[in-house]
Short mmCIF file of C-alpha atoms in Angstrom, two decimals:
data_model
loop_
_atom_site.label_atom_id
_atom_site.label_comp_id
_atom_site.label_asym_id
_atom_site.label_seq_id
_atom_site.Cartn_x
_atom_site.Cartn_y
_atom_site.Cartn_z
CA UNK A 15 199.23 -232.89 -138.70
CA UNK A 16 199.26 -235.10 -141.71
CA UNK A 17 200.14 -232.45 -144.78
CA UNK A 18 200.18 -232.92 -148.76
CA UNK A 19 204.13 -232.90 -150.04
CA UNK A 20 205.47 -231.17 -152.80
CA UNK A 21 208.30 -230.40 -154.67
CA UNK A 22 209.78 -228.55 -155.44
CA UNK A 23 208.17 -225.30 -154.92
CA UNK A 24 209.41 -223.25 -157.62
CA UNK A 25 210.79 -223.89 -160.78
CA UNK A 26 212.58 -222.16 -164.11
CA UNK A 27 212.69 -223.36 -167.49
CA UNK A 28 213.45 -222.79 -171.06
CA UNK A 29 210.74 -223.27 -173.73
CA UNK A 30 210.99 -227.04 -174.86
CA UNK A 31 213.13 -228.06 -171.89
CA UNK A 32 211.60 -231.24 -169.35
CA UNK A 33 210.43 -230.40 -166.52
CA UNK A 34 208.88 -233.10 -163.44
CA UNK A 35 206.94 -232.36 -160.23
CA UNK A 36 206.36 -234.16 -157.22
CA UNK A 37 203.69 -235.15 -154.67
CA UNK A 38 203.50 -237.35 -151.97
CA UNK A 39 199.61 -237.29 -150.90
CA UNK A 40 198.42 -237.35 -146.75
CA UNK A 41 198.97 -240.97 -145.86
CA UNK A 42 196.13 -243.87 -146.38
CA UNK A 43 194.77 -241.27 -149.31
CA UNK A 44 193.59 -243.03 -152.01
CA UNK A 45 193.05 -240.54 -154.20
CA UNK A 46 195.42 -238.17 -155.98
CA UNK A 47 194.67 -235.17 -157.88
CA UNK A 48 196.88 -232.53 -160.52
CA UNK A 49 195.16 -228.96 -160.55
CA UNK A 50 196.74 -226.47 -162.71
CA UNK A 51 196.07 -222.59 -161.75
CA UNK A 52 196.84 -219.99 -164.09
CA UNK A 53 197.50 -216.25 -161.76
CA UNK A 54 194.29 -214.70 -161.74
CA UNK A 55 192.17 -217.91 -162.47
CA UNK A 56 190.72 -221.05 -159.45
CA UNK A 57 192.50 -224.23 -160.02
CA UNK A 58 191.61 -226.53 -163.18
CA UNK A 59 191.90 -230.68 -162.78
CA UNK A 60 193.96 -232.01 -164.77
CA UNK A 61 194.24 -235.32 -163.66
CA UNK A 62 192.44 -238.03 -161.11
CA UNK A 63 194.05 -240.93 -159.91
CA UNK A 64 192.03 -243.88 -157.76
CA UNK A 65 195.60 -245.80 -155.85
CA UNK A 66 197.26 -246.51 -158.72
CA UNK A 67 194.85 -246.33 -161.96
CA UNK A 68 193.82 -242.89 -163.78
CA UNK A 69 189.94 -242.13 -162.94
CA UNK A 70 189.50 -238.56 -164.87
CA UNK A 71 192.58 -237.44 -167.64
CA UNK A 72 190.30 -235.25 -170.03
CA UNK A 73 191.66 -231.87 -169.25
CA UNK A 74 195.10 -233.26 -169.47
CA UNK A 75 197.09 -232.15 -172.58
CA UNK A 76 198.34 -235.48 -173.45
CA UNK A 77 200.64 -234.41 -175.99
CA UNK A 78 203.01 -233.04 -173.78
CA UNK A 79 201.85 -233.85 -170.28
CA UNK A 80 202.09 -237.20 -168.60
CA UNK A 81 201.23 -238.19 -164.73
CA UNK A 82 201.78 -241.32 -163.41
CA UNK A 83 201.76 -242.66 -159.46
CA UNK A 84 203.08 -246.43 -160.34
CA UNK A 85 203.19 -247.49 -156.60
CA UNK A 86 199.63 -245.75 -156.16
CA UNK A 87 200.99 -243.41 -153.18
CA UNK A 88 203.47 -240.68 -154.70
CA UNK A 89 202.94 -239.63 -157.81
CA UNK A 90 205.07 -237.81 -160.77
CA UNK A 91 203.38 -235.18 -163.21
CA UNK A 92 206.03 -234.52 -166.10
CA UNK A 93 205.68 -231.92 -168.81
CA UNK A 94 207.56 -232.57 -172.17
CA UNK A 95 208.25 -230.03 -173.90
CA UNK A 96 207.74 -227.19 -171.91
CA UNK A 97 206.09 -223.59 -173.65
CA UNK A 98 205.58 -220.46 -172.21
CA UNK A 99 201.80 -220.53 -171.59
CA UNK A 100 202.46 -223.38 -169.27
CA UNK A 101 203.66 -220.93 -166.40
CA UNK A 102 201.21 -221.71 -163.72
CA UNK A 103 201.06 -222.82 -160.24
CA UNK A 104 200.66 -226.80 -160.26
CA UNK A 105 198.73 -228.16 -156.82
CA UNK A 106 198.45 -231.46 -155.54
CA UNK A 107 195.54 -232.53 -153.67
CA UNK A 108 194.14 -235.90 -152.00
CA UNK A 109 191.58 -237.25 -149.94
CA UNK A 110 190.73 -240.45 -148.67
CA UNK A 111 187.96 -241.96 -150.86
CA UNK A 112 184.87 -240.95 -152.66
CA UNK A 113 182.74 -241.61 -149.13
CA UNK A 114 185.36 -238.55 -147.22
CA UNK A 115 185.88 -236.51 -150.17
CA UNK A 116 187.27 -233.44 -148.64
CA UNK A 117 190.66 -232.77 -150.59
CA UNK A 118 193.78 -231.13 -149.00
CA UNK A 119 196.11 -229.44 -151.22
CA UNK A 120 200.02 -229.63 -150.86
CA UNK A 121 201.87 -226.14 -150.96
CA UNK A 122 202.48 -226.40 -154.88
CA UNK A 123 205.16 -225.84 -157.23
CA UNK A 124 205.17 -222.43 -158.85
CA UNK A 125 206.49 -222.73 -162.42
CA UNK A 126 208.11 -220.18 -164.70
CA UNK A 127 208.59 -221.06 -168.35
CA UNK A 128 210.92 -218.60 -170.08
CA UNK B 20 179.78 -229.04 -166.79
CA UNK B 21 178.81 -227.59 -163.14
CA UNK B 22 179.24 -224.12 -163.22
CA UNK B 23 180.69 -222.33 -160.39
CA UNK B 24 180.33 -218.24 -159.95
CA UNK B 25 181.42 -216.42 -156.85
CA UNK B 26 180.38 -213.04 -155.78
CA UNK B 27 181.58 -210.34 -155.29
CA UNK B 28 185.01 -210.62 -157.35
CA UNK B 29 186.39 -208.05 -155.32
CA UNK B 30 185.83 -206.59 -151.85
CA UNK B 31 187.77 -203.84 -149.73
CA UNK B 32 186.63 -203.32 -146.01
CA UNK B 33 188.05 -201.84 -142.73
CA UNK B 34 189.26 -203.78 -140.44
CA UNK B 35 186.75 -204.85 -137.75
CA UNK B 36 183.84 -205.05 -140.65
CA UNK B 37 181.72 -207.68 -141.44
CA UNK B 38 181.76 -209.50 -144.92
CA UNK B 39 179.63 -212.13 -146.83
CA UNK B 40 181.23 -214.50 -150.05
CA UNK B 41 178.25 -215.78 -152.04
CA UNK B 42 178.76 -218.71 -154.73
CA UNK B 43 176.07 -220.12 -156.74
CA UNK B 44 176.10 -223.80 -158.44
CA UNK B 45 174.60 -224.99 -161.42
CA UNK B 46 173.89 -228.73 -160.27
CA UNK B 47 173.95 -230.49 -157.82
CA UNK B 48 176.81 -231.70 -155.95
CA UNK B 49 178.36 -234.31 -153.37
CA UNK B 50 181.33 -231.82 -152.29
CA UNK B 51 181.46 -227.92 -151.17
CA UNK B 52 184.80 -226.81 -149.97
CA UNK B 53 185.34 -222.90 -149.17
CA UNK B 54 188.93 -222.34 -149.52
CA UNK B 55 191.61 -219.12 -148.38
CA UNK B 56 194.54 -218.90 -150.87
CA UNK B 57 197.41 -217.26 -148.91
CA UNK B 58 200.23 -215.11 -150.90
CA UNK B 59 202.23 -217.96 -151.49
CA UNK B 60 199.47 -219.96 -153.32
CA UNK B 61 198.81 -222.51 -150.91
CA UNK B 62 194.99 -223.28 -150.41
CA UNK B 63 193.88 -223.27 -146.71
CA UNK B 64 190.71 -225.25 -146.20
CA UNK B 65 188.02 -223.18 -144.10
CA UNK B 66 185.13 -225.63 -144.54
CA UNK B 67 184.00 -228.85 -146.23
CA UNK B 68 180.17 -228.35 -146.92
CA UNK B 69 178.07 -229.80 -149.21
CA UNK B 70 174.77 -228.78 -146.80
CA UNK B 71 174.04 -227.32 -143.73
CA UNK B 72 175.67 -224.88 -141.07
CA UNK B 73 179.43 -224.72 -139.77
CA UNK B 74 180.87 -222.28 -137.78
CA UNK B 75 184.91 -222.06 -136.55
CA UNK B 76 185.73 -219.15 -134.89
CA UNK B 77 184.87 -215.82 -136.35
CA UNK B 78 184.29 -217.56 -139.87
CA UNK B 79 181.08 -219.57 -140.72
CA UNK B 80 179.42 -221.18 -144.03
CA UNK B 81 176.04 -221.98 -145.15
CA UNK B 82 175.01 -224.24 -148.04
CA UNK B 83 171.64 -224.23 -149.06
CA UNK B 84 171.57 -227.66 -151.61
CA UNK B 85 168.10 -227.32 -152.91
CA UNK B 86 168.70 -223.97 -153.99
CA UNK B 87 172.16 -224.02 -154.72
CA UNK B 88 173.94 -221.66 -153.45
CA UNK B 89 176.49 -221.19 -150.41
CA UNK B 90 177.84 -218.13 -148.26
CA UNK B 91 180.61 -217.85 -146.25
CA UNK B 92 180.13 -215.14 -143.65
CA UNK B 93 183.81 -213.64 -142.05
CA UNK B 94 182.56 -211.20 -139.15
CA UNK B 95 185.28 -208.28 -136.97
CA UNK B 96 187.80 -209.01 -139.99
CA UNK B 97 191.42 -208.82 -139.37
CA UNK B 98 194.23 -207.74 -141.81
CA UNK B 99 195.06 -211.42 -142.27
CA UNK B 100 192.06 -212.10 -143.33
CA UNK B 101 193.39 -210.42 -146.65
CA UNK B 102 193.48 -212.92 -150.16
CA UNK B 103 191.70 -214.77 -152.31
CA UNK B 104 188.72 -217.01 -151.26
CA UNK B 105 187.43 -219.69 -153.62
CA UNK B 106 184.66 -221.86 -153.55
CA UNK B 107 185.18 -225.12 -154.93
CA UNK B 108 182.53 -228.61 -155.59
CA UNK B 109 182.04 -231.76 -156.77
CA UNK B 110 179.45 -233.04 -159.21
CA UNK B 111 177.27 -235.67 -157.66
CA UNK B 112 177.13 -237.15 -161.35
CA UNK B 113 179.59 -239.83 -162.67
CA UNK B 114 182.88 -241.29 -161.78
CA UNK B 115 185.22 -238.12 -161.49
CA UNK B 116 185.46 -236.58 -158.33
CA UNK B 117 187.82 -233.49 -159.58
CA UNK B 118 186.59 -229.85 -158.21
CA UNK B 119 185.21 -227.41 -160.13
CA UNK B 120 186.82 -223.89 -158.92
CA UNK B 121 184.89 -220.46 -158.96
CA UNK B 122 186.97 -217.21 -159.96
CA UNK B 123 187.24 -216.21 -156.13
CA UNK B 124 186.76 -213.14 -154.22
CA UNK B 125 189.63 -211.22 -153.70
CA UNK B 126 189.38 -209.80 -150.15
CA UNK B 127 191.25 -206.59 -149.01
CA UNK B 128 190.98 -206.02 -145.24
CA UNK B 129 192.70 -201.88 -144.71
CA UNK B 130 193.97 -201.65 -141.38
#
């Protein structure tokens, strides 16, 4: 069965270090989403992507945050610099177009910010 | 924005009990999706249902669109059944498609 990839699944960093995540959405997906879940909270969208072009980035916190998926499959979600209240769980989700919009979320990457 | 609240927040049952997740919507919407987070994090789809009746296996969902509100019924629960169960959905309005999360219900089944 065709799954959502991530990785990796957990990462540790210092306050104002770089820090990347990965996610390869189920195949023939054309769109891509970035949720960001704080423990205790649902998931928040942080960013859409349509194949290759951004569709939704207003929850995004551009200042530090970036996401990009240049190829419009995989895509990169990079966080520069790091702080502390960005410890969350990050989730990747796709789904095939707005006409089957049920989303499938990959495994996610947990991360700690020390 | 839609607004998304689940009820109850939290629920503890014996196994072999019956159970019933309510969220409520503030708009109206072209996605429902009832969701089981396991312990580590991952979010198992139960059902995609933006209207209408599903059933699969001893879980089934109801969405009532008009009204807007949806249940998710869990009947004879099992230990596993244990976690955090969110309801998520899409505004029907504009060009975003992103899912707007409840709080959950966090689920204790006691053997």
């Amino acid at each position: 069965e065709a799954e959502v990839a991530q990785s990796p699944r957990y990462k540790i960093t210092e306050k104002s270090q770089a820090v990347a995540f990965w996610c390869d959405p189920i195949s023939g997906h054309a769109t891509l989403y970035w949720y960001r879940q704080i423990l205790g909270q649902g998931p928040e969208l942080l960013v859409q992507f349509q194949d290759e072009s951004v569709v939704d980035d207003s929850q995004l916190p551009k200042d530090r945050f970036s996401a990009e998926r240049l190829k419009g499959v995989d895509s990169t979600l990079k966080i520069q610099p790091a702080e502390l209240g960005d410890s969350a769980m990050y989730l990747c989700a796709s789904d095939r177009d707005r006409a089957d919009n049920e989303q499938f979320f990959g495994p996610g990457t947990r991360l700690t910010v020390l | 924005g839609i607004q998304v609240e689940q009820s109850p927040p939290d629920l503890i049952l014996q196994e072999g009990a019956n159970s019933t997740l309510r969220c409520n919507f503030s708009d109206s919407v072209n996605n429902l999706q009832w969701f089981h987070q396991n312990p580590w994090g991952q979010l198992i789809n139960l059902f995609y249902i933006p209207s209408g009746t599903k059933q699969n296996g001893r879980l089934s969902a109801t969405t009532v669109a008009t009204e807007r509100y949806s249940l998710l019924y869990i009947s004879s629960s099992q230990t596993t059944d244990s976690g955090v169960y969110f309801c998520a959905v899409g505004d029907s309005g504009g060009g975003a498609d992103g899912l707007t999360f409840g709080k959950g219900t966090h689920l204790i089944i006691q053997p």
